[in-house]
XYZ file of C-alpha atoms in Angstrom:
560
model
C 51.768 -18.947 40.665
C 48.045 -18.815 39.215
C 45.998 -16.224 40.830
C 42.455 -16.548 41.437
C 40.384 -15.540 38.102
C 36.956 -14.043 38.323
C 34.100 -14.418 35.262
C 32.949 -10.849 34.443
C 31.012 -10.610 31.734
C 28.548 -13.199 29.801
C 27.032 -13.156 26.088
C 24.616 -15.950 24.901
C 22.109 -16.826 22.307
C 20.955 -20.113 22.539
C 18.007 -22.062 21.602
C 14.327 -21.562 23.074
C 14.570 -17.437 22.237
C 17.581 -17.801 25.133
C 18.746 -14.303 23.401
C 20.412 -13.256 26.926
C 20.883 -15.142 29.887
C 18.087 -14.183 31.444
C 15.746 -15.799 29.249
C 17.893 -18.746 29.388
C 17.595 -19.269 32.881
C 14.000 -18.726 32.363
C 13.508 -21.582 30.206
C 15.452 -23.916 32.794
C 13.396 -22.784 35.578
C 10.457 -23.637 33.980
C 11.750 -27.122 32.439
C 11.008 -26.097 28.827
C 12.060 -28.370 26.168
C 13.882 -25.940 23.230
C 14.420 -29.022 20.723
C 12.449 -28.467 17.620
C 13.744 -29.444 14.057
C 16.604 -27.392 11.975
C 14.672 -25.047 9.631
C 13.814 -25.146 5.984
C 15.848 -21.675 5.384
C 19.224 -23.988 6.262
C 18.548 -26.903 2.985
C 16.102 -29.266 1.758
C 15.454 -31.607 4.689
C 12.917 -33.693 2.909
C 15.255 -34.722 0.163
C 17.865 -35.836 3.155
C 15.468 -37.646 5.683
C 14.617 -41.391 5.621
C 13.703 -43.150 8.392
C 15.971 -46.285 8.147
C 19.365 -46.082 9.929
C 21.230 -47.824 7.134
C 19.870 -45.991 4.189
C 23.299 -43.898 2.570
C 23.291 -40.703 2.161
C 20.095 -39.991 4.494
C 19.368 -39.089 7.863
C 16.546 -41.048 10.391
C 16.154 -37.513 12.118
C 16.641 -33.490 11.618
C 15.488 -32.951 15.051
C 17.245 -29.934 16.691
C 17.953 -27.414 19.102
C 17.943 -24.289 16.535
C 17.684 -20.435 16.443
C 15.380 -18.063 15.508
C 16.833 -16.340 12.627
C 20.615 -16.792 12.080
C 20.889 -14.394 8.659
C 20.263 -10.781 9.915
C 23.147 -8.998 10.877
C 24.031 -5.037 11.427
C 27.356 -5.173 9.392
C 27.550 -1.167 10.010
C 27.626 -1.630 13.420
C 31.112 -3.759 13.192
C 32.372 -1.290 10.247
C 32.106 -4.272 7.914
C 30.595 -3.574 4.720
C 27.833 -5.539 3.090
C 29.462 -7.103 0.375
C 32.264 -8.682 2.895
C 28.998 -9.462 5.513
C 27.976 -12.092 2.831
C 30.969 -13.857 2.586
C 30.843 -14.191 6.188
C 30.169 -17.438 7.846
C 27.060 -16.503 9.910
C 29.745 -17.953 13.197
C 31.888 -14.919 12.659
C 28.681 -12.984 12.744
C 27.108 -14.116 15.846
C 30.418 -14.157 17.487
C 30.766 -10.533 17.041
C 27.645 -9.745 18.369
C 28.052 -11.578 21.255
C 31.527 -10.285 22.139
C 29.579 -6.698 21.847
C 26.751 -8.742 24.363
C 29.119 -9.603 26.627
C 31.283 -6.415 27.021
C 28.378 -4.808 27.786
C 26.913 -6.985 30.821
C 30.619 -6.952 32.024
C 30.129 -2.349 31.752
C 33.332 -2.467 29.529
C 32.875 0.174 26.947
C 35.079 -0.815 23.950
C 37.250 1.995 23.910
C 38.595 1.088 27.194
C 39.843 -1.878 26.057
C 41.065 -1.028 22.744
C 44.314 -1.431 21.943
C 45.328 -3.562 25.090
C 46.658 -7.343 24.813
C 42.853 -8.713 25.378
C 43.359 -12.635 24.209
C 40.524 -14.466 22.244
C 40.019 -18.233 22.650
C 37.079 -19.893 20.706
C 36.008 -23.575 20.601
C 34.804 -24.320 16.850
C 34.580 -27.314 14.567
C 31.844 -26.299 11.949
C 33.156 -24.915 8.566
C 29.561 -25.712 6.839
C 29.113 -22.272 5.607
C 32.392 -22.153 3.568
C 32.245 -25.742 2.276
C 28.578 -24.870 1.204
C 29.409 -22.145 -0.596
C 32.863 -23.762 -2.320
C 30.069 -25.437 -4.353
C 29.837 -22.537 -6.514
C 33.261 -21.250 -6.954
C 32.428 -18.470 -9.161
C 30.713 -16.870 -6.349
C 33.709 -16.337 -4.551
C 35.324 -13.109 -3.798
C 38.401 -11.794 -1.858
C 36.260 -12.178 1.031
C 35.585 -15.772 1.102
C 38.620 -16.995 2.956
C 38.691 -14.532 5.705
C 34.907 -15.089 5.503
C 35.491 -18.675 6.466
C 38.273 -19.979 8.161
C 38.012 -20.995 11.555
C 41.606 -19.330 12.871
C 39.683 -16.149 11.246
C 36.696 -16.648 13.166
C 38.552 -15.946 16.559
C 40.991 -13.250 15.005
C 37.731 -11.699 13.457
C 37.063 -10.645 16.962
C 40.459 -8.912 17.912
C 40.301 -7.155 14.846
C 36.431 -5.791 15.457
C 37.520 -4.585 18.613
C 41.264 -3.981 18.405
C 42.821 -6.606 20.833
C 46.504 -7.710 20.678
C 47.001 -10.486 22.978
C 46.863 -14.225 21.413
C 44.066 -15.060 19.122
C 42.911 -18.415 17.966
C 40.858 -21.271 17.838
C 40.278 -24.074 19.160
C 38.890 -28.114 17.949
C 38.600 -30.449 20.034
C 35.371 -31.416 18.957
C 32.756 -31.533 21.881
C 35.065 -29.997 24.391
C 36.076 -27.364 22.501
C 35.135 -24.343 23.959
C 35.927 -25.365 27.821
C 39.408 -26.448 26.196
C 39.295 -22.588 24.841
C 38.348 -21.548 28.215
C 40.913 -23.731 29.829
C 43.748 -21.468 27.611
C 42.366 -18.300 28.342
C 41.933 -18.705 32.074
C 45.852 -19.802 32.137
C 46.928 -16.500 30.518
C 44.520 -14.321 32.805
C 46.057 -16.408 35.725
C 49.744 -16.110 34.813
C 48.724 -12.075 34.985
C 49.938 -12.220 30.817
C 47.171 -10.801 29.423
C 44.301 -7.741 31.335
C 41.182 -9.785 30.173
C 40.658 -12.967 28.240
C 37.775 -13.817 25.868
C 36.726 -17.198 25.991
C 33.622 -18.501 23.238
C 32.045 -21.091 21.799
C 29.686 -21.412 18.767
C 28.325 -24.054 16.459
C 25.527 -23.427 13.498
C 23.896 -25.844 11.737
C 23.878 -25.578 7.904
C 24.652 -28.771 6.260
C 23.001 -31.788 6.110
C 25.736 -33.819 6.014
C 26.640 -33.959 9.742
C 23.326 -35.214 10.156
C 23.731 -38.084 7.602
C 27.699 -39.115 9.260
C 25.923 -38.795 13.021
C 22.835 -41.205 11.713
C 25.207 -43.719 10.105
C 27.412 -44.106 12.921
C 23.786 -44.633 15.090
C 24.843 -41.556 17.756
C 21.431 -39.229 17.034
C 18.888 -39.948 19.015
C 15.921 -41.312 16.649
C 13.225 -39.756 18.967
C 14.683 -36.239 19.004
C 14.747 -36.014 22.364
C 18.097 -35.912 24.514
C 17.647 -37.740 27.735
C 20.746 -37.884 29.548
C 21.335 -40.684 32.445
C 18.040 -42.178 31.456
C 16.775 -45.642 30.211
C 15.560 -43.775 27.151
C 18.778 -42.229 26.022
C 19.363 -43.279 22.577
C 21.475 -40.736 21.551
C 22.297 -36.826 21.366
C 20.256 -33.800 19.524
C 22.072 -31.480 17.463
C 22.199 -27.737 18.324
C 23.061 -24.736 17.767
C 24.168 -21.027 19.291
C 26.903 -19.343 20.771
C 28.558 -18.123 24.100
C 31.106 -15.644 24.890
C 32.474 -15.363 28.264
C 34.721 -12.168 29.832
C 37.710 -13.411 31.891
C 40.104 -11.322 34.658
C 41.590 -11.854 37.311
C 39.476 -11.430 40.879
C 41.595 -8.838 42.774
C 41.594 -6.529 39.674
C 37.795 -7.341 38.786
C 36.873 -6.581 43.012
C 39.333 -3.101 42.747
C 37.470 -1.656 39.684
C 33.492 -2.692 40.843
C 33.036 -5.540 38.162
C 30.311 -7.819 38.536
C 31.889 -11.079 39.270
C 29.484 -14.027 37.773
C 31.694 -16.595 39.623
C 34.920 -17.697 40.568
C 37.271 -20.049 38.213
C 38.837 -22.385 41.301
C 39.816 -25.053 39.236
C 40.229 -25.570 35.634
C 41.547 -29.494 34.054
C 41.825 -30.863 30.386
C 43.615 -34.299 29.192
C 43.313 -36.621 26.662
C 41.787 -40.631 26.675
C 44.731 -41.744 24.721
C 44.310 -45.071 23.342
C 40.952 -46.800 23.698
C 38.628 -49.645 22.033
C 37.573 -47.287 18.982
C 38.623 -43.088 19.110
C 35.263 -41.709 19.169
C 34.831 -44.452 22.796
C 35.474 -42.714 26.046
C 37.895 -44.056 28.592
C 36.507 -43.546 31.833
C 39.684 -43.955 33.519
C 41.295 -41.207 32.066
C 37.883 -39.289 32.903
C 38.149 -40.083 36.953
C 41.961 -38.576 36.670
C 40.882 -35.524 35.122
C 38.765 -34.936 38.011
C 41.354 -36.281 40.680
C 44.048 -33.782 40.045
C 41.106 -30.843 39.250
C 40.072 -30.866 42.846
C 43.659 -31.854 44.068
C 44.750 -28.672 42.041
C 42.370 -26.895 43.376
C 42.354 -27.931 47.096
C 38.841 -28.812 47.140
C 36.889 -31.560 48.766
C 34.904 -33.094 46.403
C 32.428 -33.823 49.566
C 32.210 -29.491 49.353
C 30.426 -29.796 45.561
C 27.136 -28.617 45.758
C 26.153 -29.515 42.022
C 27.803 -31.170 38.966
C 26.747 -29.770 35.007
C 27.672 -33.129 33.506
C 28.501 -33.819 29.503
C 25.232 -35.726 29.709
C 24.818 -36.567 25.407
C 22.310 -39.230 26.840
C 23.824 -42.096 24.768
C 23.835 -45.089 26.068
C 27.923 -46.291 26.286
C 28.807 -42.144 27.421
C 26.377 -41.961 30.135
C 27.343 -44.933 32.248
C 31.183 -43.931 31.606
C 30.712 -40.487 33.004
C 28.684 -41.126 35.593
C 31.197 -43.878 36.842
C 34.048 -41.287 36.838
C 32.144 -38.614 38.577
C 31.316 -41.437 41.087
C 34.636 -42.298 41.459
C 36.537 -39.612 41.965
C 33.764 -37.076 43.462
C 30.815 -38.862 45.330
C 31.764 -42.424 46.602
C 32.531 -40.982 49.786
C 29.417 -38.632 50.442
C 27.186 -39.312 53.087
C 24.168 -41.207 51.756
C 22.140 -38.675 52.877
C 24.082 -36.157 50.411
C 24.432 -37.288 47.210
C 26.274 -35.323 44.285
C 23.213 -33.444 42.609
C 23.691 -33.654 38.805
C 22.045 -32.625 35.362
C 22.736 -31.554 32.049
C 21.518 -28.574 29.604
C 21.459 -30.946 26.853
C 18.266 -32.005 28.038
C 16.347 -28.616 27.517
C 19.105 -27.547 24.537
C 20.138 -30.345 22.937
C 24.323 -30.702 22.312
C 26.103 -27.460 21.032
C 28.787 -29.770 20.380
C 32.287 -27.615 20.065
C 30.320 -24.966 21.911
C 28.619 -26.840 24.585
C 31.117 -26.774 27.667
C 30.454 -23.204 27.757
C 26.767 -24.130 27.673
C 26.864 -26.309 30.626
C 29.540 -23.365 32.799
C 26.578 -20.375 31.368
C 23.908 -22.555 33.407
C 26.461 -23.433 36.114
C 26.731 -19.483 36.462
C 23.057 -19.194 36.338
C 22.598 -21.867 39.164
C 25.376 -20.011 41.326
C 23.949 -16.253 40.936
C 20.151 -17.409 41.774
C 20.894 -20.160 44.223
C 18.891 -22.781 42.597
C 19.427 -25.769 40.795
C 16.524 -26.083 37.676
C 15.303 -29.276 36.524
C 17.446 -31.628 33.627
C 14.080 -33.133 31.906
C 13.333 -36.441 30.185
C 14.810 -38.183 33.100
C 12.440 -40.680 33.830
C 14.069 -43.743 34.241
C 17.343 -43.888 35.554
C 19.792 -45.958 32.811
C 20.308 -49.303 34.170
C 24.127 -49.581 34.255
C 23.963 -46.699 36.547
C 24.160 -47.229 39.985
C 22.829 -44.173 41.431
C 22.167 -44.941 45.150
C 25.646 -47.063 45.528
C 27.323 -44.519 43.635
C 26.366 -41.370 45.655
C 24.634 -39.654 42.589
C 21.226 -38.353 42.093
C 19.697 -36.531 39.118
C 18.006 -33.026 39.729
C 14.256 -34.006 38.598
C 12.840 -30.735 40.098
C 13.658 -27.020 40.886
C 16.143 -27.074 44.187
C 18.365 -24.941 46.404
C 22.052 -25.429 45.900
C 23.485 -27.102 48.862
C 26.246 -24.681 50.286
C 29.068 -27.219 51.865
C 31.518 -25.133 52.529
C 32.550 -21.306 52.584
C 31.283 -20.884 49.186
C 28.986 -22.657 46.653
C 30.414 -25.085 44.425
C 29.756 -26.148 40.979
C 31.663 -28.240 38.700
C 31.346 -28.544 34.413
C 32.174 -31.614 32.574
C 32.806 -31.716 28.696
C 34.332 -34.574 26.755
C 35.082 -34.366 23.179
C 34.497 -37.534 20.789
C 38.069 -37.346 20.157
C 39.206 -38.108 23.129
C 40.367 -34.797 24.647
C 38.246 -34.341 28.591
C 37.682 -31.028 30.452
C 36.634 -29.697 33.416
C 36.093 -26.560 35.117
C 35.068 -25.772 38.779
C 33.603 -22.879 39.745
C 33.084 -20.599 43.021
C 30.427 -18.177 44.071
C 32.496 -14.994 45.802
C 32.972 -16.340 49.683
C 31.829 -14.488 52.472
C 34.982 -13.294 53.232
C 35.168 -11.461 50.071
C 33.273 -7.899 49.279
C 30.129 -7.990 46.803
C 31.405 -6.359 43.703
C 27.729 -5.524 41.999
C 27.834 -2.102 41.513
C 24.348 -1.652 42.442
C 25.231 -1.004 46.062
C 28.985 -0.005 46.197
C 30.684 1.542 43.341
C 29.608 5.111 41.913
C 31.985 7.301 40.302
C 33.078 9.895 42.274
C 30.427 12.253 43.357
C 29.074 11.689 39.716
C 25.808 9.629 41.103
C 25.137 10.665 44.715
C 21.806 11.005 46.182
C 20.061 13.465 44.535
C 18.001 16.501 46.155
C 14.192 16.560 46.183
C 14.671 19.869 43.561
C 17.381 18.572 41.766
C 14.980 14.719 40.559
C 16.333 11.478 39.522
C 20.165 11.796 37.761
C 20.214 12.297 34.612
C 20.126 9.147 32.202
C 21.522 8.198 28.842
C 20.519 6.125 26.124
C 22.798 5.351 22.459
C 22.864 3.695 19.319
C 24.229 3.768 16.160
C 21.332 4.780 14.277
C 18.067 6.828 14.704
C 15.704 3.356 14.202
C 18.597 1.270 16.559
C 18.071 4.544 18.616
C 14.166 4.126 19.490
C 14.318 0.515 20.298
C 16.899 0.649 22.674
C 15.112 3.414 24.241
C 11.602 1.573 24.520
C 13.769 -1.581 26.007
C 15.359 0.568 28.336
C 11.538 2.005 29.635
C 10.681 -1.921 30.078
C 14.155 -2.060 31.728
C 12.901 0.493 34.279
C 9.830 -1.051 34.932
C 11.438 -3.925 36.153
C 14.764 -2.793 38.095
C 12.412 -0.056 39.736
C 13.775 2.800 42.558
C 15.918 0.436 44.153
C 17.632 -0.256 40.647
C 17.551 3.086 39.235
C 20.696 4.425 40.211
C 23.229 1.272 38.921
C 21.472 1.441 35.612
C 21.994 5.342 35.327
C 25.260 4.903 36.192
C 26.341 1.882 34.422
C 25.023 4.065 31.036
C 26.896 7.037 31.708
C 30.088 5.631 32.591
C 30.319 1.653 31.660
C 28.509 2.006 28.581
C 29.807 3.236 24.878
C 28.400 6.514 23.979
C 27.389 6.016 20.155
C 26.214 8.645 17.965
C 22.448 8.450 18.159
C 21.409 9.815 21.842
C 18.137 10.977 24.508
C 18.997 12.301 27.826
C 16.587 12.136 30.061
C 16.926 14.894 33.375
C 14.802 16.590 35.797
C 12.733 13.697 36.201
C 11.041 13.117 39.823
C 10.143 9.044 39.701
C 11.502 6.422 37.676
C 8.028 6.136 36.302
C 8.361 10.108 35.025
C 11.528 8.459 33.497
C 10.068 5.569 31.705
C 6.935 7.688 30.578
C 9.072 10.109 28.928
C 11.431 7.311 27.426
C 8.055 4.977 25.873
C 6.713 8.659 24.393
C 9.636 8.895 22.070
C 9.976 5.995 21.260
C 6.584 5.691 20.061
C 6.786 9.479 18.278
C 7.051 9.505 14.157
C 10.237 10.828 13.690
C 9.179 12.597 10.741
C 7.718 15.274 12.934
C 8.733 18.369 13.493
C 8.934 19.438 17.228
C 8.352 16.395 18.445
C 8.825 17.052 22.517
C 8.640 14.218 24.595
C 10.523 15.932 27.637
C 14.170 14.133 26.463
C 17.058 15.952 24.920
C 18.071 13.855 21.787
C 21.551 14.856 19.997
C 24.027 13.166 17.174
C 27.536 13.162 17.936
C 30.494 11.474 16.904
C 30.974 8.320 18.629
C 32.360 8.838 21.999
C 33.151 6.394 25.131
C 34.192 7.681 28.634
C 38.164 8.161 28.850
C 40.273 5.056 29.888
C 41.221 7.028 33.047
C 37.960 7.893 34.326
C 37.374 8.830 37.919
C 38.839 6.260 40.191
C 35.177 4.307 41.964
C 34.658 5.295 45.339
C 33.370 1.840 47.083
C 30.810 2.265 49.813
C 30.051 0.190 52.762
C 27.031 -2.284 52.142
């Protein structure tokens, strides 16, 4: 029997500067459009663009979702040296970080987990990098293959952090990365593995995607996606990554996790034969969703908001939106119709890694309570039927409707393959304890109240280097100013005891105010480091690595 499976820990870097999801939720809040056009530094888009659709070897658009700066990368931190680093598809690289990303909003130091059966799942399709680079074979070393093959990609993170449950990939196309998820929630469920890894990740460096996506007419030639509207011509390319921490809710609740949300439901099948193979089959689309909330024992009337595929092409849309109907809203009051958007809107399509897109907003919308707007919706597509068919998309910032004990939000993702997924997901119901440590786990007796003479608990900040050292320090004084009094003592906490201890370290004690604290932490930070006797009322010291033992004190939970 499956038992109930919490999310616990949550690693992004998406388009927009959406380095964390906090600045992703930022940017849907405030309806921000993250599209722009794939960068110069990836190859020579002027020699690839034409604007005519039937011109070979060319492509009408280059319009994107992209990131920043996809080529810097600590290699030290992972033990990888720099020579091996360059063979390295820039996925494996960002992966790795985000794994790191990830542990680390979950509070798992690394050494805790080490060694255990910790499965990896990872929705991929892109092998740009290494076919790029095949063009020069003499510039291949013994790293190139590990450097770029995709059943390496996932394995590349259970060697980096020295897991031993099951390890691969996953390519399904579109819906490869909720497929991924889909396998790793199973094993959590089935109690066969402590923790699962499930990620997604897609970078754009080829042009050639771009040229087989023009010719077959499926990018959208104003490089803008506009899902469920008259508009929609097509889908926007994009890039990023997402790595999600999965365990099962009774374990997650007895250590103090922070549970993100609740997995209540989890469905994947396949269209099987259609028109063309890259056509959905909205039948097959409705029955996914049937037995999901069947499986799950869910009313669909209960679902407070649906993340759909939403490519904004103009056969997918009217498919989807007929399933959804279908199977989840026909029956809803008038007066309640299924709420529904999609991330491609702000994002553009992640394609293998954009299910996990859609469920990082879906967590987003569950945490905070509110539903952000999915842009360029306008004009609702004609052969949609929104008032007969019960659905309405979300054209402004609103609450989630709460229909039953807990919120409820599903996430669609369909792969141009054929192969449909879906995953519904649960805020923690009343009848459950919060789990944020904030309020109700401390180690024992480690972080109780302190005395007016004793000041604020100590609190440490690490890095693997003296330069990583400063800048975590002058983000953790920014930190402070936000989280304030109230926050103080779960961020102390979380450092000393769900944080790695690294070599580089300050220790800040004896402070009276958390403004004492962040005063002292912004004055070394900003000191040359050159100096001698530089005092900025913090102990610094360089150890050997060091993470709190794997039997630590038990928690003691606290009433709220």
């Amino acid at each position: 029997m499956l038992e109930p499976v919490a999310i616990v820990g949550l690693g992004c870097r998406l388009p927009g500067s959406a380095t964390d999801p906090a600045k992703l939720w930022h940017l849907l809040l405030n309806g921000e459009d993250a599209v722009t056009e794939v960068g110069t530094d990836r190859f020579n888009v002027r020699e690839f663009r034409h604007p005519r659709r039937d011109e070979p070897g060319h492509s009408y658009t280059f319009a994107a979702g992209a990131l920043n700066d996809i080529w810097r990368f600590d290699a030290d931190f992972f033990g990888i040296s720099p020579r091996e680093a360059e063979q390295m598809d820039p996925q494996q690289r960002l992966l790795l970080e985000l794994t790191y990303e990830a542990l680390e909003s979950g509070g798992f130091p690394t050494r805790c987990l080490s060694g255990e059966p910790v499965a990896v799942y990872l929705g991929t399709s892109s092998a740009d990098y290494g076919v790029l680079r095949s063009y020069d074979p003499q510039g291949l070393d013994p790293y190139f293959m590990t450097g770029n093959t995709l059943s390496v990609a996932a394995n590349r993170i259970s060697h980096a952090f020295n897991w031993r449950g099951p390890s691969l990939a996953v390519d399904t196309a579109c819906s490869s990365s909720l497929v991924a998820f889909h396998e790793a929630h199973r094993l959590v469920a089935l109690g066969e593995v402590p923790m699962a890894v499930a990620a997604g990740v897609n970078i754009l460096l080829s042009p050639i995607p771009f040229v087989g996506f023009s010719r077959a007419s499926m990018l959208a030639p104003d490089g803008r996606c506009r899902p469920f509207d008259a508009g929609g011509k097509g889908y926007v390319r994009a890039e990023g990554g997402v790595v999600i921490l999965l365990k099962l809710l009774r374990r997650a609740l007895r250590d103090g996790d922070r549970v993100l949300g609740v997995v209540r439901g989890v469905g994947v099948n396949s269209d099987g034969t259609t028109q063309g193979i890259a056509l959905p089959n909205g039948e097959a689309q409705r029955a996914l969703l049937t037995r999901t909330y069947e499986g799950a024992g869910v009313d669909p009337a209960e679902l407070g908001y649906l993340e759909a595929h939403g490519t904004g092409t103009p056969v997918g849309d009217p498919i989807e939106a007929r399933a959804i109907a279908e199977a989840l809203a026909l029956n809803r009051p008038a007066t309640s119709p299924l709420l529904m958007g999609s991330v491609k809107s702000n994002l553009g399509h992640l394609e293998p890694a954009s299910g996990l897109v859609g469920m990082t907003k879906a967590l987003l919308i569950l945490r905070h309570g509110v539903i952000p707007p999915s842009i360029h919706f306008r004009e609702p597509n004609p052969a949609i039927d929104f008032r007969r068919w019960g659905l309405e998309v979300v054209r402004h910032t609103r609450p989630l409707p709460v229909l039953g004990e807990a919120p409820l939000v599903g996430v669609n993702s369909f792969g141009f393959g054929g192969v449909n997924a879906h995953v519904l997901l649960q805020g923690l119901p009343t009848s459950l304890p919060a789990s944020s440590p904030s309020r109700r786990v401390r180690a024992r007796g480690a972080l109780d109240a302190p005395s007016a003479a004793d000041g604020l608990p100590p609190l440490l900040v690490s890095a693997r280097s003296d330069a990583a050292l400063r800048r975590q320090v002058a983000a953790m004084a920014e930190h402070l100013e936000v989280v304030g009094p109230d926050g103080y003592g779960d961020v102390a906490w979380t450092a000393a005891f769900r944080r790695d201890w690294h070599p580089h370290r300050v220790l800040v004690r004896g402070a009276r105010s958390v403004d004492e604290v962040a005063a002292r932490l912004r004055e070394f930070a900003l000191a040359d480091p050159s100096a001698e006797d530089v005092d900025a009322g913090v102990d610094q010291t360089t150890a050997e690595p060091h993470s709190p033992e794997r039997d630590r004190p038990a928690p003691t939970v606290y009433p709220s």
